[in-house]
XYZ file of C-alpha atoms in Angstrom:
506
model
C 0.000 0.000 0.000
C 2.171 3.114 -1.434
C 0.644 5.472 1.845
C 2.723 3.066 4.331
C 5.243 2.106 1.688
C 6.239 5.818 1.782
C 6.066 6.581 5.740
C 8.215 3.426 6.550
C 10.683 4.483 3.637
C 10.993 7.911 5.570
C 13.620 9.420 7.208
C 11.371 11.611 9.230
C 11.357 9.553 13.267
C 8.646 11.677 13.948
C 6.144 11.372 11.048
C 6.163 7.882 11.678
C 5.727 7.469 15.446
C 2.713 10.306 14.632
C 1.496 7.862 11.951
C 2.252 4.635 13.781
C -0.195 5.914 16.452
C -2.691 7.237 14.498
C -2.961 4.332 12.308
C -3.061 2.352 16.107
C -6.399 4.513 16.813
C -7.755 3.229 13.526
C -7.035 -0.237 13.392
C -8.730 0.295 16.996
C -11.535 1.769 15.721
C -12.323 -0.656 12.840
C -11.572 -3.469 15.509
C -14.640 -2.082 17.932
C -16.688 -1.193 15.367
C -18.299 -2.644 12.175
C -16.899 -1.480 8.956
C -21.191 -0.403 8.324
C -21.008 1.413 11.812
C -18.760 3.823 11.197
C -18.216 7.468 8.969
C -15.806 9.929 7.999
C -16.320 13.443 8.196
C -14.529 14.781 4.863
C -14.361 18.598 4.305
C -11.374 18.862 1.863
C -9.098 21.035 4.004
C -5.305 19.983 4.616
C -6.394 17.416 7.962
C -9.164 15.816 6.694
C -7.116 14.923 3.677
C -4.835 13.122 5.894
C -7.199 11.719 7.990
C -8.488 10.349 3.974
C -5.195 8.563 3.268
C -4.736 7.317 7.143
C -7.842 5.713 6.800
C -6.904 4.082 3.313
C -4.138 2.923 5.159
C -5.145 1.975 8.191
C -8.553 0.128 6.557
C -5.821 -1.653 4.158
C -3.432 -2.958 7.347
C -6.561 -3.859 9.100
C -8.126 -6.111 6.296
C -5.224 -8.001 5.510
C -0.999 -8.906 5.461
C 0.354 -6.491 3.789
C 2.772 -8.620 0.747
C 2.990 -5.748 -1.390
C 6.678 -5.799 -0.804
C 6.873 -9.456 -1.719
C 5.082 -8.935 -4.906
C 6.816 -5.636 -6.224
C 3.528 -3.665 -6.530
C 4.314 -0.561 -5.102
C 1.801 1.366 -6.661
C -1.167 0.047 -4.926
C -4.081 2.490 -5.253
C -6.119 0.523 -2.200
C -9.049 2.160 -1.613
C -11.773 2.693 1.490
C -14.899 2.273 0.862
C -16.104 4.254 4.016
C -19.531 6.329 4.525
C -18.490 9.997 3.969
C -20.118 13.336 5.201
C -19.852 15.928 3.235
C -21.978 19.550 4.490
C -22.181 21.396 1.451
C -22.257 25.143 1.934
C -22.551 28.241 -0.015
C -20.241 29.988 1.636
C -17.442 27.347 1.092
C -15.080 27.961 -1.472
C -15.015 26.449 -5.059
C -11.980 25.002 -5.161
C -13.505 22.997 -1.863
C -16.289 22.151 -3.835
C -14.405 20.499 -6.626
C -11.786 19.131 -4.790
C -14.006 16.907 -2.156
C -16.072 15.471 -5.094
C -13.315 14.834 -7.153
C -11.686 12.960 -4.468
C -14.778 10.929 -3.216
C -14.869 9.768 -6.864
C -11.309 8.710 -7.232
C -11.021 6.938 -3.950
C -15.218 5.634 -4.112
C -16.191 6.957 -1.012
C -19.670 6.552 -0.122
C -20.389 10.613 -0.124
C -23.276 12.021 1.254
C -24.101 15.480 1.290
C -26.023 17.515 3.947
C -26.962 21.003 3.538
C -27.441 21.863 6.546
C -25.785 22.675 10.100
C -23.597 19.613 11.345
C -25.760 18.614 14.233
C -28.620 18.791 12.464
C -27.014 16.252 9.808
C -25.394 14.028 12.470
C -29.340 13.527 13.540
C -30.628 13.148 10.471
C -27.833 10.471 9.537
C -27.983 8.687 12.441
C -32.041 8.456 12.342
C -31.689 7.016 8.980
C -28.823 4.596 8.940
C -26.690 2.977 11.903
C -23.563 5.111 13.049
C -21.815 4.668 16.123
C -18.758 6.360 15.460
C -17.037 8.985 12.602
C -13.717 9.699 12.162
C -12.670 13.117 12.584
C -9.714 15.202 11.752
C -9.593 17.646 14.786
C -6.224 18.498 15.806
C -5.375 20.165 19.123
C -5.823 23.833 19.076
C -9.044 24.102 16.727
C -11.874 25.532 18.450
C -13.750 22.869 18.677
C -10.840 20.468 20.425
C -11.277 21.016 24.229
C -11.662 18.269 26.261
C -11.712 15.513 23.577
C -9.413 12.794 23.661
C -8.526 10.476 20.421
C -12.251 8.413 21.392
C -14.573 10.707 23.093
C -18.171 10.421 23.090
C -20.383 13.294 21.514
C -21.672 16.328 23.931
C -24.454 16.282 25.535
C -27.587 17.677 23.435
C -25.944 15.800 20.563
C -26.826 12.477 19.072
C -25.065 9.973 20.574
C -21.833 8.483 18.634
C -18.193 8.002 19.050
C -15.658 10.639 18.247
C -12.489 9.326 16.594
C -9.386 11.523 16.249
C -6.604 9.770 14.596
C -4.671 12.813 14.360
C -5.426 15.231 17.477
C -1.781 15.636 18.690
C -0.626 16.468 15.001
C 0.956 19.854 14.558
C 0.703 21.693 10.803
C 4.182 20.829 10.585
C 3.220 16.929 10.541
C 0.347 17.284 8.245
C 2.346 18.509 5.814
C 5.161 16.571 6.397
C 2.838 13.769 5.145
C 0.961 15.376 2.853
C 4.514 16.290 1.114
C 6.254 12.716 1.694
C 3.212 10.629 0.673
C 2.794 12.820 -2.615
C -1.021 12.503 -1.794
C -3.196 15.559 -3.990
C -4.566 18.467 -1.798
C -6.789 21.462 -2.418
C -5.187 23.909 -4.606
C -6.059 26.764 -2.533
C -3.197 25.785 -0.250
C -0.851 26.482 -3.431
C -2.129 30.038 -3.255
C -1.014 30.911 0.106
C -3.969 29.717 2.302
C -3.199 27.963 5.279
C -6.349 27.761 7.242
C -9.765 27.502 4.823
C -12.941 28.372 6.334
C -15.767 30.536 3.814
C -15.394 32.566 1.975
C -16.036 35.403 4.100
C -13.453 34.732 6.898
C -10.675 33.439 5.021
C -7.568 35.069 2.843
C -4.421 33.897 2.277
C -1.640 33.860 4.356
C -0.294 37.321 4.489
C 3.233 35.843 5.802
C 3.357 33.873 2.952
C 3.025 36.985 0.115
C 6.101 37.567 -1.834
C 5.890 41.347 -4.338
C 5.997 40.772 -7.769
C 7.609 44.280 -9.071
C 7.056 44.045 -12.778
C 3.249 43.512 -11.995
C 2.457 45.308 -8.446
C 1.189 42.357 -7.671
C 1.182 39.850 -4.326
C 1.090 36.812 -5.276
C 2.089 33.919 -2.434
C 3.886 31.539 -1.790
C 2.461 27.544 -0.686
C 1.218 26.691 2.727
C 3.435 24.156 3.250
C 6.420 26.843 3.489
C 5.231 28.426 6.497
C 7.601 27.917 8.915
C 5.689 28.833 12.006
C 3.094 26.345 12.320
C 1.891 28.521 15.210
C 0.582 31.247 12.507
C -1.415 28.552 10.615
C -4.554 30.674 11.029
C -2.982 34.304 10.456
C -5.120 34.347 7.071
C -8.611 33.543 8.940
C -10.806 36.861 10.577
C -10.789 37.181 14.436
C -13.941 37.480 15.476
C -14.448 39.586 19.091
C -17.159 38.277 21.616
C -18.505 40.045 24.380
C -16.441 37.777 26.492
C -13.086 39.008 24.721
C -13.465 42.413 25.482
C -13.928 42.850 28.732
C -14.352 39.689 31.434
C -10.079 38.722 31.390
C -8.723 40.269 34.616
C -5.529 41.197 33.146
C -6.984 43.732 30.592
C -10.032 44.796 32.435
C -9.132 48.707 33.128
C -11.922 48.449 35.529
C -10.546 45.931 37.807
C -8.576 47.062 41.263
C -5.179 46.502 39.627
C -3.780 43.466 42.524
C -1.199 41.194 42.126
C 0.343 38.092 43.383
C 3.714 36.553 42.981
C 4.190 32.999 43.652
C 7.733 31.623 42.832
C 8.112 27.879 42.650
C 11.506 25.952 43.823
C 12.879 23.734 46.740
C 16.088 26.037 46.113
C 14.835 28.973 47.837
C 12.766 27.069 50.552
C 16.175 25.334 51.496
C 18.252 28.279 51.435
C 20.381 27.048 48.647
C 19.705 30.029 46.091
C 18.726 33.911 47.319
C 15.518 35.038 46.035
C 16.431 38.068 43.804
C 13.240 37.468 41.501
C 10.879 38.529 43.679
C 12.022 41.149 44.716
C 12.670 42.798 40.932
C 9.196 42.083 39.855
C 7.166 43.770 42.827
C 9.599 46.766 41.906
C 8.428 46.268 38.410
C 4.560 46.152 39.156
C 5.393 49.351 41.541
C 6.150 51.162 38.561
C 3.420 50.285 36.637
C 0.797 51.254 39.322
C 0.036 47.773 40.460
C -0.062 46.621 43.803
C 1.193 43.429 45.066
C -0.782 42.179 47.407
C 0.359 38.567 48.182
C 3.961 37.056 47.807
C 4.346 33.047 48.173
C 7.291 30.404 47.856
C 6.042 26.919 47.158
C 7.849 23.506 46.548
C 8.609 21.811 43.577
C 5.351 19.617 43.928
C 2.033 19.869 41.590
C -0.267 19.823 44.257
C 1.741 22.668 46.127
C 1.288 24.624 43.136
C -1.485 24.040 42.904
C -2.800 24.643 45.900
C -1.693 27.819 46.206
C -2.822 28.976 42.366
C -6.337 27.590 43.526
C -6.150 30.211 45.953
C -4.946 32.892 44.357
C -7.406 32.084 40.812
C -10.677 32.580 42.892
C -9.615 36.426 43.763
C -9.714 39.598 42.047
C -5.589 38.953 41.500
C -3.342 38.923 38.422
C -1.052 35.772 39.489
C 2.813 35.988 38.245
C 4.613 32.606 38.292
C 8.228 31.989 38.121
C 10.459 29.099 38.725
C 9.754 25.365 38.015
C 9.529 25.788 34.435
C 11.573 23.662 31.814
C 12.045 19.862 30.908
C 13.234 19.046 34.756
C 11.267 16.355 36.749
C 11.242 19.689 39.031
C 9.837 21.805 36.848
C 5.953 21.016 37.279
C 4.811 24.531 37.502
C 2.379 24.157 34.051
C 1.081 20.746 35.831
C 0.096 22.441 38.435
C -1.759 25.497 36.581
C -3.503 23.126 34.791
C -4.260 21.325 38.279
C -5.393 24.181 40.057
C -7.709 24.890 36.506
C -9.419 21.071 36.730
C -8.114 21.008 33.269
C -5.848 18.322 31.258
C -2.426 18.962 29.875
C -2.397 18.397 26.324
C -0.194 19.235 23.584
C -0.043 22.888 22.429
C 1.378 22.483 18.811
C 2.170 26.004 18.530
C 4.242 26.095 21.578
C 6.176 22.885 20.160
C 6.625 24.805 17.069
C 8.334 28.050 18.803
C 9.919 24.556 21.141
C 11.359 22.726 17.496
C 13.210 25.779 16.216
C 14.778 26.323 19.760
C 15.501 23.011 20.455
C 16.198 21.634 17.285
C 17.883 17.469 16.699
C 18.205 17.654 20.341
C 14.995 16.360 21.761
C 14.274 13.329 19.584
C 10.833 12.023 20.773
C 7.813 11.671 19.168
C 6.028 14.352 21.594
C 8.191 17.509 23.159
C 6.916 17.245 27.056
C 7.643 20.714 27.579
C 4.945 21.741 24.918
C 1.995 19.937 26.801
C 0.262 23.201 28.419
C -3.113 23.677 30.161
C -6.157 22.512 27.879
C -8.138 25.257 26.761
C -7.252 28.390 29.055
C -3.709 28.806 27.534
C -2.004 32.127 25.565
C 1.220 32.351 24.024
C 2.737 35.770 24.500
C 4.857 36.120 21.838
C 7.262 39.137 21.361
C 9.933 38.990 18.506
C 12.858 39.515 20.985
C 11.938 36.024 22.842
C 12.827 32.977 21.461
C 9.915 31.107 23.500
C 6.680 32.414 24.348
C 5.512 33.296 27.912
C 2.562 31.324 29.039
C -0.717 32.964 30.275
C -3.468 30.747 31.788
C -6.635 33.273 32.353
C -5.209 35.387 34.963
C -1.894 33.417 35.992
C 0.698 34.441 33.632
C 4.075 32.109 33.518
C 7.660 33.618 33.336
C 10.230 31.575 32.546
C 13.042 33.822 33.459
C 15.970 32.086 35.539
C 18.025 35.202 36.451
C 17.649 39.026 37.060
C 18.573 39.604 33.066
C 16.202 37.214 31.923
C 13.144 38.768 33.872
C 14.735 42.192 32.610
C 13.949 41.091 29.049
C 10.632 39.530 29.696
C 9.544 42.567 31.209
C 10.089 44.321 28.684
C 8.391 42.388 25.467
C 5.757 42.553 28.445
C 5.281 46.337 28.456
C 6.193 46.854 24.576
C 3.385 44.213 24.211
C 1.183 46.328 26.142
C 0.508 49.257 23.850
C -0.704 47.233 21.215
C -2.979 44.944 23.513
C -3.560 46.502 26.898
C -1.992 43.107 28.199
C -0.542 45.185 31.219
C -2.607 48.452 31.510
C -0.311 51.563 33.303
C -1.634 53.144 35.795
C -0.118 55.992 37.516
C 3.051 54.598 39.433
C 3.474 54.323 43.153
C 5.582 57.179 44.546
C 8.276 56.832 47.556
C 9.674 58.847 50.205
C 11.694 57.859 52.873
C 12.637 59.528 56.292
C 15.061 58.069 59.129
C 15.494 58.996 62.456
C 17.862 57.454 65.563
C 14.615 57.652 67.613
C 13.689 54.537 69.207
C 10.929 52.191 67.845
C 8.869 52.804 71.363
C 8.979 56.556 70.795
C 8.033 56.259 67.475
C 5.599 53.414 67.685
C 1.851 55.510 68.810
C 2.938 58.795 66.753
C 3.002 56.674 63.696
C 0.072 54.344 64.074
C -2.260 57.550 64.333
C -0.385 59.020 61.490
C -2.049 55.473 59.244
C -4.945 56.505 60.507
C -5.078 59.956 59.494
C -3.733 58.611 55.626
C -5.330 55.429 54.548
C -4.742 56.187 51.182
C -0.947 55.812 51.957
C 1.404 52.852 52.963
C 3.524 53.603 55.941
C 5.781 51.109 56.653
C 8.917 51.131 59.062
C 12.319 49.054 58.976
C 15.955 49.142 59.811
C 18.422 47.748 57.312
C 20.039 46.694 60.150
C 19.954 46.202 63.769
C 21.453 48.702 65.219
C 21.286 51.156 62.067
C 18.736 53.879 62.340
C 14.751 53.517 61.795
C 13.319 54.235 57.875
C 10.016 55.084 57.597
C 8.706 54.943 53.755
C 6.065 56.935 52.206
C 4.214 54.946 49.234
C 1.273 56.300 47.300
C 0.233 57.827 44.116
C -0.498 61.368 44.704
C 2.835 63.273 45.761
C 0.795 66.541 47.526
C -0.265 63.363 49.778
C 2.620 62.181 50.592
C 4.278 65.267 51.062
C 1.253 66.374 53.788
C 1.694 62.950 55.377
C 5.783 63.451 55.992
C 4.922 67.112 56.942
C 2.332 65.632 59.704
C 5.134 63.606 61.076
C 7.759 66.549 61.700
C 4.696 68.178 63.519
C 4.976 65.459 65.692
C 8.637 65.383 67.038
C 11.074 67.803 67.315
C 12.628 69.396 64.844
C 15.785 67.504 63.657
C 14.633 64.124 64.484
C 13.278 63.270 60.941
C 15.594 63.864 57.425
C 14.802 62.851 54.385
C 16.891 59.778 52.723
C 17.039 57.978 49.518
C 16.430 53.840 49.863
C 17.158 53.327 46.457
């Protein structure tokens, strides 16, 4: 059979442990199931071509010894016969049009068309003939893939069947790497520079993809299959903005009391091995930005103390910035336990193990990068230019990866450039300092200064020595200066003159 001829006579490790197992999940399928029982959901994009020739192969490997090898016939056409579902709308493209019919007749699938929405066909199938389970070609990250595993069982309110995905933890990179090596034919809109097809009204090619033709003025484009960044697969569809999107995500909301908390992750600083200097940088970061931190924590390297603590933080008003315990460690199980604390599966992100593939490169040689198995359905990549991997946001927890002081530098920054163009972090007016000391003793200072909190709410007084015996700082923080200024000016009133100065704490 030339589709497994091809993949075995590949050089590419992981196209065929990605084709192995998918072709597992359909033997497994046809196994459970009678051949009568079961349907394929065909709607001539780039995966459900695949998900065509998998089940040509998978139907052949199931039905009998493959001897093709034996014989010399290496140009088996072998064809499956399988029930087909085809929703025929007119807002799909032509090309579409042509392409699925064309291909149902070379390969004698039993098509049948449905003009109508897809429930509404899945119940008027069913009600007619005997199905009990259709193979799909959903791969993780389309809309509709949260939650489903490669056999789940339809949602409630639909009719009842088996859903079969083959091909769910395929990236674009591996659909075309098997498109290209098994020479199979594809829609010829993806020769134009499409890389995502929905109607006709949402979709347009690729704009990463255009190439200038001088002579002519005009774009023309370059193949899917040359985009590089399998993460940008759906740059060429329309974003569509739901009430939801623009205003109920805690980190954009203007509206929201700007609070955040700070929860690093590592046994390192619990045991003393390693000084803290993290922390400390981003609350000085938020400061500036007009946030306030409200609640600092230091956990273990253990998903359930991450957990834990991220369920507690999640259910407030916070913004919650994570750090430590990220990377392909046994230790690092911060992402485990954000997904934890979310009741929500890790699965594989496959534009995160795109952005993971270019920075790792021949070096990690499985079938599946760990690293790029994030939080099912509450995950977004920040992506700035200037970072080679992503930052991780999970609703209102948002993952550094930064190691060091220079790191969290940099991360900051893409942070705040990304900002103006999103409202990711929205400015407020920063905090403002002042800082007196005095050689007076904590007693004398001690009932002065709590009435002095009382007479400024609005301010944070707070009082420390750097060390013991050095004298006693009292710091001024708020956002209006003529506040601050009226609060150290109350203070002075209070002693005698000469027992406050003013002092920088850098």
């Amino acid at each position: 059979m030339e589709i497994d001829k091809a993949i075995r006579e590949s050089n590419d490790r992981r196209l065929k442990s990605k084709y192995n197992n998918a072709i597992y999940v359909i033997k497994r399928a046809f196994a459970l199931y009678a051949f009568e029982e079961v349907a394929f959901s065909f709607n001539g994009g780039k995966d459900s071509t695949v998900l065509l020739h998998l089940l040509r192969a998978g139907y052949f490997l199931h039905k009998e010894t493959p001897n093709y090898l034996s014989e010399g016939d290496t140009n088996c056409e072998m064809k499956c016969p399988i029930r087909t579902i085809y929703f025929v709308s007119p807002c799909a493209f032509p090309e579409i049009d042509s392409f699925t019919y064309e291909t149902a007749a070379t390969y004698d699938l039993q098509l049948e068309n449905f003009r109508i929405d897809f429930k509404s066909g899945l119940e008027a199938l069913l009600k007619e003939k005997p199905i009990r389970a259709i193979f799909l070609g959903t791969r993780i990250g389309d809309p509709n893939a949260v939650g489903q595993e490669q056999f789940s069982p339809s949602s409630p309110g639909w009719p009842p069947f088996m859903r079969v995905n083959p091909i769910l933890d395929w990236s674009y990179r591996d659909v075309w790497a098997f498109i290209l090596t098994c020479k199979v034919r594809y829609c010829s809109l993806y020769d134009q520079g499409y890389t995502s097809i929905g109607s006709i009204y949402d979709t347009v090619p690729n704009a990463l993809l255009g190439t200038s033709d001088s002579s002519t003025s005009k774009e023309n484009f370059r193949p899917a299959y040359l985009l590089s960044d399998g993460r940008l697969e759906r740059a060429g569809r329309a974003k569509k903005c739901s009430r939801q999107d623009s205003g109920s995500d805690p980190v954009i909301n203007e509206s929201r009391t700007l609070t955040v908390s700070v929860i690093a992750v590592g046994d390192e600083i619990l045991f003393g091995t390693v000084e803290d200097q993290l922390g400390s940088s981003l609350c000085r970061k938020l400061r500036s930005i007009g946030w306030t931190v409200s609640h600092t924590a230091v956990v273990r390297n253990d998903i359930d103390s991450v957990a834990e603590e991220v369920e507690q933080r999640k259910s407030s008003n916070d913004v919650v910035f994570m750090y430590g315990g990220v990377g392909p460690l046994h230790s690092d199980v911060s992402v485990a336990g954000v997904a934890k604390a979310f009741g929500v599966r890790l699965a594989p992100d496959e534009e995160f193990e795109e952005y993971l593939r270019h920075l790792t490169s021949d070096q990690y040689t499985g079938d599946r990068n760990e690293m790029a198995q994030l939080p099912e359905g509450i995950t977004e990549l920040l992506h700035h230019e200037k970072l080679a991997v992503p930052l991780i946001k999970c609703q209102n927890v948002i993952i550094l990866s930064a190691t060091n002081v220079i790191e969290l530098d940099k991360q900051w920054d893409c942070l705040i450039e990304l900002t103006s163009s999103s409202g990711l972090l929205v400015s407020t007016a920063p905090f403002l300092t002042k800082s007196l000391t005095t050689s007076l003793s904590d007693v004398e200072t001690a009932q002065p200064l709590s009435k002095l909190c009382l007479e400024f709410p609005d301010l944070s007084i707070g009082c420390f020595r750097k060390s013991r015996v050095g004298p006693l700082i009292v710091n001024f923080v708020g956002k209006d200066q003529a506040r601050i200024e009226l609060a150290v000016e109350a203070l002075c009133k209070k002693f005698n003159h000469g027992d406050f100065s003013e002092v920088n704490c850098g």
